[in-house]
Short mmCIF file of C-alpha atoms and ligand atoms in Angstrom, two decimals:
data_model
loop_
_atom_site.label_atom_id
_atom_site.label_comp_id
_atom_site.label_asym_id
_atom_site.label_seq_id
_atom_site.Cartn_x
_atom_site.Cartn_y
_atom_site.Cartn_z
CA UNK A 11 0.00 0.00 0.00
CA UNK A 12 1.22 3.50 -0.80
CA UNK A 13 0.06 6.44 1.31
CA UNK A 14 0.78 10.01 0.21
CA UNK A 15 1.88 12.52 2.82
CA UNK A 16 -1.22 14.55 1.97
CA UNK A 17 -4.24 13.94 -0.22
CA UNK A 18 -6.97 16.52 -0.64
CA UNK A 19 -9.32 14.10 -2.40
CA UNK A 20 -11.46 12.98 0.57
CA UNK A 21 -12.01 16.64 1.50
CA UNK A 22 -12.37 18.11 -1.96
CA UNK A 23 -14.17 15.46 -4.00
CA UNK A 24 -17.50 15.59 -2.10
CA UNK A 25 -17.69 19.41 -2.25
CA UNK A 26 -16.37 19.82 -5.79
CA UNK A 27 -19.65 21.02 -7.33
CA UNK A 28 -20.36 23.35 -4.42
CA UNK A 29 -16.89 24.93 -4.61
CA UNK A 30 -17.05 25.36 -8.38
CA UNK A 31 -20.51 26.95 -8.05
CA UNK A 32 -19.14 29.37 -5.41
CA UNK A 33 -16.29 30.31 -7.76
CA UNK A 34 -18.71 30.77 -10.67
CA UNK A 35 -20.87 32.97 -8.47
CA UNK A 36 -17.95 35.35 -7.81
CA UNK A 37 -17.06 35.27 -11.49
CA UNK A 38 -20.58 36.28 -12.47
CA UNK A 39 -21.10 38.89 -9.74
CA UNK A 40 -18.01 40.74 -11.03
CA UNK A 41 -16.98 42.03 -7.57
CA UNK A 42 -13.52 40.57 -7.02
CA UNK A 43 -11.96 42.42 -4.07
CA UNK A 44 -13.42 43.06 -0.58
CA UNK A 45 -17.00 42.20 -1.40
CA UNK A 46 -19.74 40.12 0.17
CA UNK A 47 -17.74 36.87 0.18
CA UNK A 48 -14.95 38.28 2.35
CA UNK A 49 -17.46 40.02 4.61
CA UNK A 50 -19.51 36.86 5.08
CA UNK A 51 -16.47 34.65 5.58
CA UNK A 52 -15.13 37.03 8.22
CA UNK A 53 -18.42 36.82 10.13
CA UNK A 54 -18.60 33.03 9.77
CA UNK A 55 -15.00 32.49 10.85
CA UNK A 56 -15.57 34.76 13.86
CA UNK A 57 -18.61 32.67 14.84
CA UNK A 58 -16.64 29.45 14.42
CA UNK A 59 -13.69 30.78 16.45
CA UNK A 60 -15.83 32.52 19.07
CA UNK A 61 -13.96 35.76 18.52
CA UNK A 62 -15.32 39.28 17.97
CA UNK A 63 -13.49 40.11 14.73
CA UNK A 64 -11.87 38.36 11.79
CA UNK A 65 -9.98 40.40 9.20
CA UNK A 66 -9.30 38.46 6.00
CA UNK A 67 -5.80 39.07 4.63
CA UNK A 68 -3.58 37.75 1.85
CA UNK A 69 -1.70 35.06 3.83
CA UNK A 70 -0.65 33.98 7.30
CA UNK A 71 2.66 35.82 7.31
CA UNK A 72 0.90 39.09 6.48
CA UNK A 73 -1.61 38.36 9.26
CA UNK A 74 1.21 38.20 11.82
CA UNK A 75 2.95 41.25 10.33
CA UNK A 76 -0.26 43.32 10.35
CA UNK A 77 -0.94 42.32 13.97
CA UNK A 78 2.52 43.56 14.99
CA UNK A 79 2.10 46.79 12.98
CA UNK A 80 -1.25 47.45 14.65
CA UNK A 81 0.34 46.88 18.06
CA UNK A 82 2.88 49.55 17.12
CA UNK A 83 5.94 47.35 17.62
CA UNK A 84 8.98 49.59 17.22
CA UNK A 85 12.55 48.87 16.13
CA UNK A 86 14.42 47.57 19.16
CA UNK A 87 11.34 46.17 20.91
CA UNK A 88 12.08 42.67 22.15
CA UNK A 89 9.63 39.93 21.24
CA UNK A 90 9.55 36.43 22.74
CA UNK A 91 9.21 33.80 19.99
CA UNK A 92 9.57 30.02 20.09
CA UNK A 93 13.00 28.67 19.14
CA UNK A 94 11.21 25.97 17.13
CA UNK A 95 8.61 27.27 14.77
CA UNK A 96 8.04 27.81 11.09
CA UNK A 97 10.18 30.79 10.10
CA UNK A 98 7.13 33.00 9.42
CA UNK A 99 6.80 33.81 13.13
CA UNK A 100 10.34 35.21 13.21
CA UNK A 101 10.00 37.00 9.85
CA UNK A 102 6.99 38.99 11.10
CA UNK A 103 9.12 40.31 13.97
CA UNK A 104 11.98 41.12 11.60
CA UNK A 105 9.65 43.12 9.30
CA UNK A 106 8.85 45.58 12.09
CA UNK A 107 12.46 45.79 13.29
CA UNK A 108 11.75 43.89 16.49
CA UNK A 109 14.49 42.03 18.36
CA UNK A 110 13.93 38.29 18.25
CA UNK A 111 14.26 36.61 21.66
CA UNK A 112 13.86 32.85 21.20
CA UNK A 113 12.60 30.72 24.07
CA UNK A 114 12.87 26.95 24.08
CA UNK A 115 9.82 24.67 23.93
CA UNK A 116 8.63 21.90 26.14
CA UNK A 117 10.46 18.90 24.60
CA UNK A 118 7.28 16.78 24.48
CA UNK A 119 4.50 19.17 23.41
CA UNK A 120 6.95 21.18 21.24
CA UNK A 121 5.17 24.38 22.32
CA UNK A 122 6.63 27.44 24.05
CA UNK A 123 7.43 26.49 27.65
CA UNK A 124 5.84 29.11 29.95
CA UNK A 125 8.34 28.21 32.69
CA UNK A 126 11.17 29.52 30.51
CA UNK A 127 9.60 32.83 29.47
CA UNK A 128 10.29 35.01 32.51
CA UNK A 129 14.04 34.37 32.41
CA UNK A 130 14.07 35.84 28.88
CA UNK A 131 12.28 39.09 29.79
CA UNK A 132 14.13 42.40 29.93
CA UNK A 133 12.88 45.99 30.35
CA UNK A 134 12.71 46.13 26.53
CA UNK A 135 10.40 43.10 26.14
CA UNK A 136 7.10 44.15 24.59
CA UNK A 137 5.31 40.97 23.59
CA UNK A 138 5.05 37.20 23.29
CA UNK A 139 4.22 35.20 20.16
CA UNK A 140 3.09 31.68 21.10
CA UNK A 141 2.78 29.28 18.14
CA UNK A 142 0.28 26.43 18.43
CA UNK A 143 2.71 24.12 16.71
CA UNK A 144 1.56 21.05 14.77
CA UNK A 145 -2.02 21.80 15.93
CA UNK A 146 -1.70 21.64 19.71
CA UNK A 147 -2.84 24.64 21.76
CA UNK A 148 -0.10 26.30 23.82
CA UNK A 149 -0.52 26.67 27.59
CA UNK A 150 -2.38 29.95 27.11
CA UNK A 151 -3.43 30.28 30.77
CA UNK A 152 0.13 30.56 32.10
CA UNK A 153 1.30 32.55 29.06
CA UNK A 154 -1.47 35.15 29.44
CA UNK A 155 -0.75 35.37 33.18
CA UNK A 156 2.90 36.23 32.44
CA UNK A 157 1.81 38.78 29.82
CA UNK A 158 -0.59 40.47 32.25
CA UNK A 159 1.98 40.51 35.04
CA UNK A 160 4.58 42.23 32.85
CA UNK A 161 2.28 44.38 30.69
CA UNK A 162 3.12 42.55 27.45
CA UNK A 163 0.98 42.08 24.38
CA UNK A 164 0.39 38.58 22.96
CA UNK A 165 0.07 37.62 19.27
CA UNK A 166 -0.82 33.96 18.76
CA UNK A 167 0.40 32.24 15.60
CA UNK A 168 -2.64 30.08 14.97
CA UNK A 169 -1.71 28.97 11.45
CA UNK A 170 -1.66 25.27 12.37
CA UNK A 171 -4.37 25.03 15.00
CA UNK A 172 -7.76 26.32 13.82
CA UNK A 173 -10.33 24.83 16.20
CA UNK A 174 -7.87 23.82 18.93
CA UNK A 175 -8.52 25.00 22.49
CA UNK A 176 -6.83 25.68 25.80
CA UNK A 177 -9.14 24.96 28.75
CA UNK A 178 -12.20 25.54 26.57
CA UNK A 179 -11.03 28.77 24.93
CA UNK A 180 -10.24 28.59 21.22
CA UNK A 181 -6.77 29.36 19.97
CA UNK A 182 -6.69 32.70 18.21
CA UNK A 183 -8.89 34.33 20.88
CA UNK A 184 -6.43 34.87 23.77
CA UNK A 185 -3.91 37.27 22.28
CA UNK A 186 -4.44 40.96 21.51
CA UNK A 187 -4.45 40.11 17.80
CA UNK A 188 -3.69 36.74 16.28
CA UNK A 189 -2.69 35.45 12.88
CA UNK A 190 -3.87 32.38 11.04
CA UNK A 191 -3.20 30.93 7.59
CA UNK A 192 -5.46 29.31 5.03
CA UNK A 193 -2.56 28.02 2.92
CA UNK A 194 -3.97 24.99 1.06
CA UNK A 195 -2.40 22.37 3.34
CA UNK A 196 -3.53 23.99 6.60
CA UNK A 197 -6.48 22.49 8.49
CA UNK A 198 -8.75 25.04 6.80
CA UNK A 199 -7.17 25.61 3.42
CA UNK A 200 -8.02 27.86 0.48
CA UNK A 201 -7.11 27.09 -3.14
CA UNK A 202 -4.11 29.39 -2.92
CA UNK A 203 -2.77 31.85 -0.39
CA UNK A 204 -5.09 33.32 2.24
CA UNK A 205 -5.00 34.25 5.92
CA UNK A 206 -6.74 36.18 8.66
CA UNK A 207 -6.21 38.16 11.83
CA UNK A 208 -8.58 37.48 14.74
CA UNK A 209 -9.08 39.88 17.64
CA UNK A 210 -11.50 40.79 20.40
CA UNK A 211 -10.18 44.37 20.42
CA UNK A 212 -12.39 46.80 18.45
CA UNK A 213 -9.63 49.37 18.04
CA UNK A 214 -7.11 46.82 16.72
CA UNK A 215 -9.79 45.47 14.37
CA UNK A 216 -10.29 48.94 12.86
CA UNK A 217 -6.55 49.52 12.61
CA UNK A 218 -5.83 46.19 10.89
CA UNK A 219 -8.75 46.62 8.46
CA UNK A 220 -7.24 49.96 7.48
CA UNK A 221 -3.66 48.65 7.27
CA UNK A 222 -4.60 45.72 5.01
CA UNK A 223 -6.22 48.08 2.51
CA UNK A 224 -3.71 50.82 1.71
CA UNK A 225 -4.21 52.51 5.08
CA UNK A 226 -7.57 53.62 3.82
CA UNK A 227 -11.11 53.35 5.20
CA UNK A 228 -12.62 55.56 2.53
CA UNK A 229 -11.46 54.93 -1.03
CA UNK A 230 -8.68 57.32 -2.10
CA UNK A 231 -8.31 58.80 1.42
CA UNK A 232 -5.20 57.33 3.10
CA UNK A 233 -4.78 57.79 6.84
CA UNK A 234 -1.67 55.71 7.40
CA UNK A 235 0.98 54.01 5.31
CA UNK A 236 -0.82 50.73 4.77
CA UNK A 237 -0.33 47.65 2.65
CA UNK A 238 -2.26 45.75 0.05
CA UNK A 239 -3.00 42.51 1.86
CA UNK A 240 -6.62 41.64 1.22
CA UNK A 241 -8.24 38.22 1.23
CA UNK A 242 -9.48 37.50 -2.32
CA UNK A 243 -13.22 37.17 -2.93
CA UNK A 244 -12.57 33.88 -4.75
CA UNK A 245 -10.62 32.43 -1.82
CA UNK A 246 -13.23 33.67 0.65
CA UNK A 247 -15.97 31.98 -1.40
CA UNK A 248 -14.04 28.69 -1.32
CA UNK A 249 -13.34 29.01 2.41
CA UNK A 250 -17.05 29.58 3.07
CA UNK A 251 -17.85 26.22 1.49
CA UNK A 252 -15.10 24.47 3.45
CA UNK A 253 -15.54 26.05 6.91
CA UNK A 254 -18.75 24.12 7.81
CA UNK A 255 -16.77 20.89 7.30
CA UNK A 256 -13.81 21.85 9.47
CA UNK A 257 -15.10 20.29 12.69
CA UNK A 258 -15.77 16.97 10.97
CA UNK A 259 -12.33 17.06 9.32
CA UNK A 260 -10.73 17.79 12.70
CA UNK A 261 -12.56 14.81 14.21
CA UNK A 262 -11.14 12.65 11.42
CA UNK A 263 -7.62 13.97 12.09
CA UNK A 264 -8.06 13.06 15.76
CA UNK A 265 -9.22 9.57 14.84
CA UNK A 266 -6.19 9.10 12.59
CA UNK A 267 -3.93 10.26 15.45
CA UNK A 268 -5.62 7.84 17.86
CA UNK A 269 -5.00 4.98 15.40
CA UNK A 270 -1.36 5.97 15.06
CA UNK A 271 -1.03 6.18 18.86
CA UNK A 272 -2.34 2.59 19.17
CA UNK A 273 -0.41 1.11 16.26
CA UNK A 274 2.92 2.79 17.10
CA UNK A 275 3.02 2.37 20.87
CA UNK A 276 6.24 1.00 22.37
CA UNK A 277 8.49 0.89 19.28
CA UNK A 278 12.24 1.41 19.70
CA UNK A 279 13.13 4.96 20.76
CA UNK A 280 10.05 6.35 19.06
CA UNK A 281 8.46 9.37 20.76
CA UNK A 282 4.79 9.91 19.88
CA UNK A 283 2.91 13.23 20.15
CA UNK A 284 2.01 14.17 23.73
CA UNK A 285 -1.02 16.30 24.53
CA UNK A 286 -0.69 18.52 27.60
CA UNK A 287 -3.43 18.63 30.23
CA UNK A 288 -5.76 21.53 29.37
CA UNK A 289 -4.82 21.52 25.69
CA UNK A 290 -6.54 20.03 22.68
CA UNK A 291 -4.71 18.98 19.54
CA UNK A 292 -6.15 19.26 16.02
CA UNK A 293 -3.26 17.33 14.43
CA UNK A 294 -2.32 19.61 11.60
CA UNK A 295 0.69 17.29 11.66
CA UNK A 296 1.38 13.97 13.35
CA UNK A 297 5.04 14.30 14.32
CA UNK A 298 7.07 11.42 15.73
CA UNK A 299 10.69 11.52 16.87
CA UNK A 300 13.54 9.06 16.67
CA UNK A 301 17.34 9.31 16.65
CA UNK A 302 17.21 7.20 13.47
CA UNK A 303 15.00 9.69 11.62
CA UNK A 304 16.91 9.76 8.29
CA UNK A 305 16.98 5.98 7.99
CA UNK A 306 13.32 5.65 8.97
CA UNK A 307 12.31 8.27 6.40
CA UNK A 308 14.31 6.44 3.74
CA UNK A 309 12.69 3.13 4.72
CA UNK A 310 9.20 4.63 4.41
CA UNK A 311 9.96 6.46 1.16
CA UNK A 312 11.08 3.26 -0.58
CA UNK A 313 7.71 1.72 0.31
CA UNK A 314 5.72 4.61 -1.15
CA UNK A 315 4.86 6.13 2.22
CA UNK A 316 5.07 9.93 2.23
CA UNK A 317 6.75 11.81 5.06
CA UNK A 318 8.09 15.33 5.60
CA UNK A 319 10.27 17.01 8.22
CA UNK A 320 8.81 19.95 10.14
CA UNK A 321 11.31 21.53 10.21
CA UNK A 322 14.80 20.38 9.23
CA UNK A 323 16.55 23.65 10.23
CA UNK A 324 15.37 25.79 13.16
CA UNK A 325 15.09 29.53 12.39
CA UNK A 326 18.24 30.48 14.35
CA UNK A 327 20.31 28.16 12.12
CA UNK A 328 18.86 29.46 8.84
CA UNK A 329 21.14 31.47 6.59
CA UNK A 330 18.57 34.27 6.73
CA UNK A 331 19.33 34.69 10.44
CA UNK A 332 23.08 34.11 10.32
CA UNK A 333 23.56 37.80 11.24
CA UNK A 334 22.07 37.10 14.68
CA UNK A 335 25.13 34.96 15.39
CA UNK A 336 23.19 32.24 17.18
CA UNK A 337 25.57 29.29 17.11
CA UNK A 338 24.79 25.59 16.81
CA UNK A 339 23.87 24.47 20.32
CA UNK A 340 22.34 27.86 21.23
CA UNK A 341 18.86 26.32 21.42
CA UNK A 342 19.45 22.61 21.98
CA UNK A 343 15.81 21.56 22.34
CA UNK A 344 14.86 23.18 19.02
CA UNK A 345 17.92 21.60 17.39
CA UNK A 346 17.10 18.17 18.86
CA UNK A 347 13.56 18.40 17.47
CA UNK A 348 14.90 19.48 14.06
CA UNK A 349 17.27 16.49 14.06
CA UNK A 350 14.73 13.86 15.11
CA UNK A 351 11.24 14.90 13.97
CA UNK A 352 9.36 13.12 11.21
CA UNK A 353 5.80 13.92 10.11
CA UNK A 354 3.71 10.92 9.04
CA UNK A 355 0.82 11.10 6.56
CA UNK A 356 -2.09 12.97 8.17
CA UNK A 357 -5.23 14.04 6.33
CA UNK A 358 -8.97 13.81 6.86
CA UNK A 359 -10.27 10.71 5.13
CA UNK A 360 -7.27 8.49 5.90
CA UNK A 361 -8.52 5.04 6.84
CA UNK A 362 -7.35 2.72 9.60
CA UNK A 363 -5.89 0.57 6.80
CA UNK A 364 -3.75 3.52 5.67
CA UNK A 365 -2.57 4.06 9.25
CA UNK A 366 -1.89 0.36 9.74
CA UNK A 367 0.08 0.33 6.47
CA UNK A 368 2.31 3.15 7.68
CA UNK A 369 2.59 1.66 11.17
CA UNK A 370 3.54 -1.79 9.81
CA UNK A 371 6.38 -0.21 7.88
CA UNK A 372 7.54 1.70 10.97
CA UNK A 373 7.36 -1.50 13.01
CA UNK A 374 9.36 -3.45 10.44
CA UNK A 375 12.01 -0.71 10.56
CA UNK A 376 12.43 -1.08 14.29
CA UNK A 377 12.48 -4.89 13.87
C1 LIG B 22 1.86 28.32 7.47
C2 LIG B 22 2.39 29.04 8.64
C3 LIG B 22 2.53 30.44 8.66
C4 LIG B 22 2.41 31.31 7.46
O1 LIG B 22 1.29 31.17 6.69
P1 LIG B 22 1.33 31.55 5.14
O2 LIG B 22 -0.13 31.63 4.80
O3 LIG B 22 2.05 30.48 4.42
O4 LIG B 22 1.98 32.88 5.01
C5 LIG B 22 2.91 31.03 9.84
N1 LIG B 22 3.18 30.31 10.94
C6 LIG B 22 3.08 28.98 10.96
C7 LIG B 22 3.38 28.24 12.22
C8 LIG B 22 2.69 28.29 9.81
O5 LIG B 22 2.60 26.96 9.84
#
């Protein structure tokens, strides 16, 4: 049996006609930017997320950047970011001239470890950017408590965790303003680039709406130096068809994870995903760890089983951040994860036979 790392077919095939009709509708209406589709999607995503405002933007990286701009982050402001994350979190800080202050994760949940945050604070620290990595909610209770105590803002990177929760509160609702991504492979994916900011703060909502659209509320009147980062009508129309299915797709991801957990228990040095008390996990990715990662990946690849590594190089070791002078060994937990992590196939619609096929190959590897 071959199992691709990702297949959209079980999600996309049943809604094909509905999606194509939604696209045709936009085509025929002839209103292509910031029209009724974006407006409706924003309201529907807010209802889903239990948040006051959603601002549709061009992609997840812009969402994070716009959140930091709206919070008025200034050059030299220090921002706490995870040492292990997709590079977008760091890039958003770089765009506004912020000083990146990486903090190591919990080695089992892979999320920012609240116990390590306070040691990294200085009088110049302005904010914290927790990333709900692989789909598991960060410990938002403790993180928000630290932020309140020290007067810091919080921007959640919710690109991988739509629908996850910490103690009943949805990710993307705790921080002052939070970014998410609808990149096709995300749990809620468009047919191209798309993203959103979510916030419960009316003033930030107004500011971000203005910033995403040329700094303008009224056409041809520009209040601030804004950007062009609008969610497309076509993508919004597609997302509106997909959003009502997200909870069912998440349930399927959880079922796939539960099957993996059963089928992979107790093999060699294999570390399976751990879910922290208080957190829920929506399994954007199912990430295992082993010291023999390269050989295991090779073994699976030769049998037609798709895997990826999230992520092979932590941000501080990327060439793009060489100027920060963060040496190998500077963030050993992030480096250990980068050296040992392997993401197994994970998509709604995977069957127990698919999971068993992958698990059998993993088992045969460990003998
Ligand atoms: C995908 C992703 C982003 C960026 O989203 P884009 O839409 O690709 O710009 C940011 N942070 C994390 C953790 C992501 O996984």
